[in-house]
CSV table of C-alpha atoms in Angstrom, one decimal:
chain,number,residue,atom,x,y,z
I,1,MET,CA,-63.4,70.6,-78.2
I,2,THR,CA,-64.4,70.2,-81.4
I,3,ARG,CA,-62.4,72.8,-83.5
I,4,VAL,CA,-64.5,73.7,-87.1
I,5,ALA,CA,-63.3,75.1,-90.2
I,6,ILE,CA,-66.3,77.1,-91.7
I,7,VAL,CA,-66.2,76.5,-96.3
I,8,GLY,CA,-68.6,79.2,-97.5
I,9,ALA,CA,-70.2,81.9,-96.0
I,10,GLY,CA,-73.6,81.4,-97.4
I,11,ILE,CA,-75.8,79.0,-96.0
I,12,GLY,CA,-72.4,78.3,-92.9
I,13,GLN,CA,-73.6,81.2,-91.2
I,14,GLU,CA,-76.1,79.0,-90.2
I,15,HIS,CA,-73.6,76.2,-89.5
I,16,LEU,CA,-71.7,78.6,-88.2
I,17,ARG,CA,-75.0,79.9,-85.2
I,18,ALA,CA,-75.3,76.5,-84.8
I,19,TYR,CA,-72.1,76.5,-83.7
I,20,LEU,CA,-72.4,79.1,-81.8
I,21,ARG,CA,-74.8,77.1,-80.3
I,22,LEU,CA,-72.6,74.9,-78.4
I,23,PRO,CA,-69.7,76.6,-76.7
I,24,GLU,CA,-69.3,73.7,-74.6
I,25,GLN,CA,-69.0,71.3,-77.5
I,26,PHE,CA,-66.8,72.7,-80.6
I,27,THR,CA,-65.3,76.0,-81.9
I,28,VAL,CA,-65.5,77.4,-85.0
I,29,SER,CA,-61.2,78.8,-85.8
I,30,ALA,CA,-61.9,79.3,-89.3
I,31,LEU,CA,-64.0,80.7,-91.9
I,32,CYS,CA,-63.1,80.2,-95.2
I,33,ASP,CA,-64.6,81.7,-98.6
I,34,LEU,CA,-63.4,83.9,-100.9
I,35,ASP,CA,-65.6,87.1,-100.9
I,36,ARG,CA,-63.9,87.8,-97.4
I,37,ASP,CA,-66.9,91.7,-97.7
I,38,ARG,CA,-69.3,87.9,-97.2
I,39,ALA,CA,-67.1,86.3,-94.5
I,40,GLU,CA,-66.9,89.7,-92.6
I,41,ALA,CA,-70.7,90.1,-93.1
I,42,ALA,CA,-71.1,87.0,-91.7
I,43,LEU,CA,-68.9,86.6,-88.7
I,44,ALA,CA,-70.4,90.7,-87.5
I,45,ALA,CA,-74.4,88.8,-87.8
I,46,GLU,CA,-73.4,86.6,-86.0
I,47,ALA,CA,-71.1,88.6,-83.4
I,48,ALA,CA,-68.4,85.9,-83.6
I,49,THR,CA,-65.3,87.2,-82.0
I,50,GLY,CA,-62.1,85.0,-82.6
I,51,VAL,CA,-62.6,83.9,-85.5
I,52,ARG,CA,-60.2,84.1,-88.5
I,53,ILE,CA,-61.0,84.1,-91.6
I,54,VAL,CA,-59.2,82.5,-94.6
I,55,GLY,CA,-59.5,83.1,-98.7
I,56,HIS,CA,-58.5,80.0,-100.4
I,57,VAL,CA,-59.9,75.8,-98.9
I,58,SER,CA,-56.1,75.0,-99.6
I,59,ARG,CA,-55.3,76.9,-95.8
I,60,LEU,CA,-57.4,75.1,-93.7
I,61,PHE,CA,-56.3,71.3,-95.4
I,62,ASP,CA,-52.5,71.6,-93.6
I,63,ASP,CA,-53.7,73.2,-91.0
I,64,PRO,CA,-53.3,70.6,-87.5
I,65,GLU,CA,-55.0,72.8,-85.2
I,66,LEU,CA,-58.7,71.6,-87.2
I,67,ASP,CA,-60.3,68.5,-86.4
I,68,LEU,CA,-63.5,68.4,-88.9
I,69,ILE,CA,-64.1,70.6,-91.4
I,70,ASP,CA,-67.6,71.9,-92.8
I,71,ILE,CA,-68.2,72.3,-96.3
I,72,CYS,CA,-70.6,74.9,-97.2
I,73,LEU,CA,-70.7,75.4,-101.0
I,74,PRO,CA,-72.0,74.8,-104.4
I,75,PRO,CA,-72.8,70.7,-105.5
I,76,HIS,CA,-69.8,69.9,-107.5
I,77,LEU,CA,-67.7,71.3,-105.2
I,78,HIS,CA,-68.3,69.0,-102.4
I,79,PHE,CA,-66.2,65.7,-103.7
I,80,GLU,CA,-62.8,67.2,-104.4
I,81,VAL,CA,-63.2,69.4,-101.1
I,82,ALA,CA,-64.5,66.8,-98.4
I,83,GLN,CA,-62.2,64.0,-100.3
I,84,GLY,CA,-59.0,66.5,-99.6
I,85,ALA,CA,-60.0,67.5,-96.4
I,86,LEU,CA,-60.7,63.6,-95.3
I,87,LEU,CA,-57.1,63.3,-96.5
I,88,ALA,CA,-55.9,65.6,-94.5
I,89,GLY,CA,-57.1,64.0,-91.3
I,90,LYS,CA,-60.2,66.0,-91.4
I,91,HIS,CA,-63.5,64.6,-89.6
I,92,VAL,CA,-66.0,66.3,-92.2
I,93,VAL,CA,-69.4,67.6,-92.7
I,94,CYS,CA,-71.3,68.4,-96.3
I,95,GLU,CA,-74.5,70.7,-97.2
I,96,LYS,CA,-76.9,68.5,-99.2
I,97,PRO,CA,-75.7,66.5,-102.2
I,98,LEU,CA,-72.9,65.8,-100.9
I,99,VAL,CA,-71.6,65.0,-103.7
I,100,THR,CA,-72.8,64.5,-107.7
I,101,SER,CA,-72.6,61.3,-108.2
I,102,PHE,CA,-73.7,57.7,-106.4
I,103,ARG,CA,-70.0,56.4,-108.0
I,104,ASP,CA,-69.0,59.8,-105.0
I,105,ALA,CA,-70.8,58.9,-102.3
I,106,ASP,CA,-69.4,55.0,-103.2
I,107,ARG,CA,-65.6,56.2,-103.8
I,108,LEU,CA,-65.8,59.3,-100.3
I,109,ALA,CA,-66.9,56.8,-98.1
I,110,GLU,CA,-63.7,54.8,-99.1
I,111,ILE,CA,-61.5,58.2,-98.7
I,112,ALA,CA,-62.8,57.6,-95.1
I,113,LEU,CA,-62.2,54.2,-94.1
I,114,GLN,CA,-58.9,55.0,-95.2
I,115,ALA,CA,-58.3,58.2,-93.6
I,116,GLU,CA,-60.7,57.4,-90.1
I,117,ARG,CA,-62.3,59.4,-90.6
I,118,ARG,CA,-66.1,60.1,-89.9
I,119,VAL,CA,-68.4,62.1,-92.7
I,120,PHE,CA,-71.8,63.3,-91.7
I,121,PRO,CA,-74.5,64.5,-94.2
I,122,VAL,CA,-75.9,67.5,-93.8
I,123,PHE,CA,-80.2,66.6,-93.0
I,124,GLN,CA,-80.7,69.4,-89.8
I,125,TYR,CA,-84.1,68.9,-91.0
I,126,ARG,CA,-84.9,65.4,-89.2
I,127,PHE,CA,-83.9,66.8,-85.2
I,128,GLY,CA,-86.1,68.3,-83.1
I,129,THR,CA,-89.3,68.1,-80.9
I,130,ALA,CA,-92.0,67.1,-83.4
I,131,PHE,CA,-89.9,63.9,-84.3
I,132,SER,CA,-88.8,62.6,-80.8
I,133,ARG,CA,-92.7,62.7,-79.7
I,134,LEU,CA,-92.8,60.6,-83.0
I,135,ARG,CA,-90.1,58.0,-81.9
I,136,ALA,CA,-92.4,57.7,-78.3
I,137,LEU,CA,-95.9,57.1,-80.0
I,138,ARG,CA,-93.8,54.2,-81.7
I,139,GLU,CA,-92.3,53.4,-78.8
I,140,ALA,CA,-95.6,53.0,-77.2
I,141,GLY,CA,-97.2,50.7,-79.9
I,142,LEU,CA,-98.9,54.1,-80.6
I,143,LEU,CA,-98.4,54.1,-83.9
I,144,GLY,CA,-99.3,50.8,-86.1
I,145,ARG,CA,-97.8,50.5,-89.9
I,146,PRO,CA,-96.8,52.7,-91.9
I,147,VAL,CA,-100.5,53.4,-94.3
I,148,LEU,CA,-99.9,56.0,-96.9
I,149,ALA,CA,-97.8,59.0,-96.2
I,150,SER,CA,-98.3,62.7,-98.3
I,151,LEU,CA,-94.8,65.4,-98.6
I,152,GLU,CA,-95.3,68.5,-100.1
I,153,THR,CA,-92.1,71.2,-101.1
I,154,HIS,CA,-94.1,74.4,-102.6
I,155,TRP,CA,-91.5,76.8,-102.2
I,156,ASN,CA,-91.1,80.7,-104.6
I,157,ARG,CA,-87.6,80.9,-106.6
I,158,GLY,CA,-87.8,84.0,-109.0
I,159,ALA,CA,-85.0,85.7,-110.7
I,160,ASP,CA,-82.8,87.5,-107.3
I,161,TYR,CA,-82.6,83.2,-105.8
I,162,TYR,CA,-81.1,82.9,-109.9
I,163,ALA,CA,-78.7,86.0,-110.3
I,164,VAL,CA,-75.7,83.4,-109.0
I,165,ASP,CA,-74.6,82.2,-111.3
I,166,TRP,CA,-74.4,78.8,-111.5
I,167,ARG,CA,-77.5,77.7,-109.0
I,168,GLY,CA,-80.2,76.3,-111.7
I,169,THR,CA,-77.9,75.1,-113.9
I,170,TRP,CA,-76.8,71.6,-114.6
I,171,LYS,CA,-73.1,71.9,-114.3
I,172,GLY,CA,-73.1,73.8,-110.4
I,173,GLU,CA,-76.5,72.4,-109.0
I,174,HIS,CA,-76.2,69.6,-110.7
I,175,GLY,CA,-80.3,69.1,-110.5
I,176,GLY,CA,-83.6,71.9,-109.0
I,177,ALA,CA,-86.7,71.3,-107.3
I,178,VAL,CA,-85.9,67.8,-106.8
I,179,LEU,CA,-82.2,67.6,-105.4
I,180,GLY,CA,-81.9,71.8,-103.7
I,181,HIS,CA,-85.2,71.2,-102.1
I,182,ALA,CA,-87.2,68.0,-102.1
I,183,ILE,CA,-84.3,65.9,-100.8
I,184,HIS,CA,-85.4,67.7,-97.7
I,185,SER,CA,-88.8,65.8,-96.7
I,186,HIS,CA,-87.5,62.6,-98.9
I,187,ASP,CA,-85.3,61.8,-96.0
I,188,LEU,CA,-87.6,62.2,-94.1
I,189,LEU,CA,-89.8,60.0,-95.5
I,190,CYS,CA,-87.0,56.9,-95.5
I,191,HIS,CA,-85.4,57.8,-92.6
I,192,LEU,CA,-89.5,56.9,-90.9
I,193,PHE,CA,-91.4,55.3,-93.7
I,194,GLY,CA,-88.3,53.4,-94.7
I,195,PRO,CA,-86.4,52.7,-97.5
I,196,VAL,CA,-88.3,52.9,-101.2
I,197,ALA,CA,-89.0,49.7,-103.9
I,198,ARG,CA,-90.1,51.5,-106.7
I,199,LEU,CA,-91.5,54.8,-108.1
I,200,SER,CA,-92.4,57.1,-110.3
I,201,ALA,CA,-91.3,60.5,-111.5
I,202,VAL,CA,-93.1,63.9,-114.2
I,203,CYS,CA,-90.3,66.3,-113.9
I,204,THR,CA,-90.7,70.2,-115.5
I,205,THR,CA,-89.4,73.4,-116.1
I,206,ARG,CA,-92.4,76.0,-115.8
I,207,VAL,CA,-91.9,78.6,-113.7
I,208,ASN,CA,-88.6,80.0,-114.3
I,209,PRO,CA,-86.3,79.7,-117.8
I,210,ILE,CA,-83.4,78.3,-116.0
I,211,GLU,CA,-82.2,74.6,-117.4
I,212,VAL,CA,-82.8,71.7,-113.6
I,213,GLU,CA,-86.3,70.8,-113.3
I,214,ASP,CA,-88.6,73.3,-110.9
I,215,CYS,CA,-92.0,71.3,-110.5
I,216,ALA,CA,-92.2,67.7,-110.0
I,217,ALA,CA,-94.9,65.0,-109.6
I,218,ILE,CA,-93.7,61.9,-107.5
I,219,SER,CA,-95.2,58.9,-106.6
I,220,PHE,CA,-93.9,56.3,-103.6
I,221,GLU,CA,-94.1,52.2,-103.2
I,222,MET,CA,-92.5,51.5,-99.4
I,223,GLU,CA,-90.7,48.3,-99.1
I,224,ASN,CA,-93.4,47.2,-96.3
I,225,GLY,CA,-96.2,47.9,-99.5
I,226,ALA,CA,-97.0,52.0,-98.1
I,227,LEU,CA,-97.4,54.6,-100.9
I,228,ALA,CA,-96.5,58.1,-100.7
I,229,THR,CA,-96.8,61.3,-103.1
I,230,SER,CA,-94.6,64.2,-103.6
I,231,SER,CA,-94.9,67.4,-104.9
I,232,VAL,CA,-92.9,69.8,-105.9
I,233,THR,CA,-92.4,73.4,-106.4
I,234,LEU,CA,-90.5,76.7,-107.2
I,235,GLY,CA,-93.5,78.8,-108.6
I,236,ALA,CA,-95.9,79.2,-105.2
I,237,ALA,CA,-97.2,82.3,-103.4
I,238,ASN,CA,-95.1,81.6,-100.4
I,239,ASP,CA,-92.5,78.3,-99.0
I,240,THR,CA,-94.1,75.5,-97.9
I,241,SER,CA,-93.0,72.6,-96.5
I,242,ARG,CA,-95.6,69.6,-94.8
I,243,LEU,CA,-96.1,67.1,-94.2
I,244,ARG,CA,-99.4,64.0,-94.5
I,245,LEU,CA,-98.1,60.7,-92.2
I,246,ILE,CA,-100.8,58.4,-91.4
I,247,TYR,CA,-100.0,54.6,-89.7
I,248,ASP,CA,-102.4,51.9,-89.0
I,249,TYR,CA,-103.5,53.8,-85.9
I,250,LEU,CA,-102.7,57.1,-86.3
I,251,THR,CA,-102.4,59.8,-88.2
I,252,ALA,CA,-99.1,62.8,-88.2
I,253,GLU,CA,-99.3,66.4,-89.6
I,254,SER,CA,-96.8,69.2,-89.8
I,255,GLY,CA,-97.1,72.1,-89.9
I,256,SER,CA,-95.9,74.9,-93.0
I,257,ALA,CA,-92.4,76.4,-91.9
I,258,PRO,CA,-90.5,76.0,-95.0
I,259,TYR,CA,-87.1,76.1,-93.1
I,260,ALA,CA,-87.9,73.8,-89.8
I,261,PRO,CA,-90.9,71.3,-89.7
I,262,ALA,CA,-90.1,69.8,-86.5
I,263,GLU,CA,-89.8,73.8,-84.7
I,264,ASP,CA,-93.0,74.3,-86.6
I,265,THR,CA,-96.9,73.0,-84.0
I,266,TRP,CA,-97.6,68.9,-85.3
I,267,THR,CA,-101.3,67.6,-84.8
I,268,PHE,CA,-101.3,63.6,-83.4
I,269,THR,CA,-104.8,62.3,-84.0
I,270,SER,CA,-105.6,59.4,-82.9
I,271,ARG,CA,-107.7,56.5,-85.1
I,272,ASP,CA,-109.8,55.4,-82.7
I,273,PRO,CA,-111.3,58.8,-80.5
I,274,GLU,CA,-111.2,56.6,-77.2
I,275,GLY,CA,-107.3,56.7,-77.7
I,276,GLN,CA,-106.3,60.0,-78.0
I,277,GLU,CA,-106.0,60.8,-74.1
I,278,ARG,CA,-103.1,57.6,-74.7
I,279,VAL,CA,-101.7,59.9,-78.2
I,280,ASP,CA,-101.7,63.3,-75.2
I,281,ALA,CA,-100.3,61.8,-72.5
I,282,VAL,CA,-97.4,60.6,-74.7
I,283,ILE,CA,-96.6,64.2,-76.3
I,284,GLN,CA,-97.3,66.0,-72.8
I,285,SER,CA,-94.0,63.4,-71.6
I,286,VAL,CA,-91.3,64.5,-73.6
I,287,THR,CA,-89.3,67.2,-73.8
I,288,ALA,CA,-87.8,70.0,-76.0
I,289,ALA,CA,-84.8,69.2,-78.0
I,290,PRO,CA,-82.9,70.7,-79.7
I,291,ALA,CA,-83.7,71.6,-84.1
I,292,GLY,CA,-82.6,72.0,-86.6
I,293,PHE,CA,-78.6,72.2,-87.6
I,294,GLU,CA,-78.1,72.9,-83.2
I,295,GLY,CA,-79.2,69.5,-82.8
I,296,PHE,CA,-77.0,67.9,-85.4
I,297,LEU,CA,-74.7,69.7,-84.2
I,298,LEU,CA,-75.6,68.1,-81.4
I,299,GLU,CA,-75.1,64.5,-82.8
I,300,ILE,CA,-72.5,64.9,-84.4
I,301,ALA,CA,-70.5,66.5,-81.1
I,302,ASN,CA,-71.3,62.6,-79.1
I,303,THR,CA,-70.6,60.4,-81.9
I,304,LEU,CA,-66.9,61.7,-80.9
I,305,ALA,CA,-66.8,62.0,-78.4
I,306,GLY,CA,-68.0,59.1,-78.2
I,307,GLN,CA,-71.9,59.1,-76.5
I,308,PRO,CA,-74.5,56.9,-77.7
I,309,ALA,CA,-76.2,59.2,-81.1
I,310,THR,CA,-77.7,59.0,-83.5
I,311,PRO,CA,-75.9,61.3,-86.4
I,312,VAL,CA,-76.5,61.2,-90.2
I,313,THR,CA,-74.4,58.8,-91.6
I,314,LEU,CA,-72.6,58.8,-95.2
I,315,PRO,CA,-74.7,55.5,-96.1
I,316,GLU,CA,-78.0,57.1,-95.6
I,317,ALA,CA,-76.5,60.2,-97.9
I,318,ARG,CA,-76.0,57.3,-100.0
I,319,ARG,CA,-79.6,56.3,-100.5
I,320,SER,CA,-81.0,59.8,-100.7
I,321,LEU,CA,-78.3,60.0,-103.3
I,322,GLU,CA,-80.0,57.2,-104.7
I,323,LEU,CA,-83.6,58.3,-104.8
I,324,VAL,CA,-82.4,61.3,-106.3
I,325,THR,CA,-80.9,59.7,-109.6
I,326,ALA,CA,-83.7,56.7,-109.8
I,327,ILE,CA,-86.5,59.9,-109.7
I,328,TYR,CA,-85.1,62.0,-112.3
I,329,LEU,CA,-84.1,58.3,-114.7
I,330,SER,CA,-88.3,57.3,-114.2
I,331,ALA,CA,-88.5,61.0,-114.8
I,332,ARG,CA,-86.3,60.6,-117.9
I,333,THR,CA,-87.6,57.4,-119.6
I,334,GLU,CA,-90.9,58.4,-118.9
I,335,ARG,CA,-91.0,54.2,-117.0
I,336,PRO,CA,-91.4,53.0,-113.3
I,337,VAL,CA,-87.6,53.1,-111.5
I,338,SER,CA,-86.7,49.6,-109.2
I,339,LEU,CA,-84.8,50.1,-106.3
I,340,PRO,CA,-82.0,49.4,-104.4
I,341,LEU,CA,-80.3,50.6,-108.1
I,342,PRO,CA,-77.9,48.6,-109.5
I,343,LEU,CA,-74.1,49.1,-109.1
I,344,ASN,CA,-72.2,50.8,-112.4
I,345,GLY,CA,-76.3,50.8,-113.9
I,346,PRO,CA,-77.6,54.0,-115.5
I,347,GLY,CA,-77.0,56.7,-113.1
I,348,TYR,CA,-74.1,55.2,-111.4
I,349,ASP,CA,-71.5,58.0,-112.4
I,350,GLY,CA,-74.2,60.5,-112.6
I,351,TRP,CA,-78.2,62.0,-112.7
I,352,ALA,CA,-76.6,65.7,-115.1
I,353,PRO,CA,-78.2,64.1,-118.3
């Protein structure tokens, strides 16, 4: 049983909900937030009993009864709190972006290694039945090579969203729609299609009176030769995330659910109509898999218990931050950027202007 403290009662409430669905793996002991009313409301909404409210994160570092600290704070606070938790002997779960520079990702990896503790970056979109089906189709030899992907992150964010003082600023968020919204789709692209070799990006602010971008158009060339495009906006009429993945033998297309694409209805269409029966048989053989935060946390529990697992790893979060850095570099220089990026090169100490 892993004993957990959650830091931040905003998105932390969703984490709390997922932990409560896994009572054999986790016990949530504390919820930390400077706003006690918000913490009390989160606990009441999830009917969470026996969870104490803590006002300052330093009290969690000193608690010998805690095994893991789950960080759900604004991005500029992630490194400091994660470092403190690791040095206090706790494992760490941390919301995206893990940290706000490529250099800090490397520093955090070194601290975790020395502390002999694990850091689990949050990319909960990876988990769910749709991706279990896609993996099964690959194992059955029904996908072939990745050919082309199109990604849509079309969300609606306005004045209410940016009423929180740190949002929409480089100091608080360290980025806009590319960092805070499309980062999940870009993680899925790399997870399913492999590493990016080269990209070109245009980022602009067209929807809201904010410092950071709220629209972007990005093209990717993958190391395996596949191509991909990503269109991003916070000025859509509603929240839509969509993925279309084209392989040699099959096209996989998600629904439009914004927060949990793997829980939505996907279509898997064989390029050869005669092969559709085999595709359908594989799909029907896959049982439902835990999705979103629940699936993400279950992999962490299995990892900490020494069981076979596929958790999100620090190197994968580093790759995500490298991609963010490259996108902002390309947008600012108006030139394509090749990956991997050099250590100590442009953007290594942060992508914010």
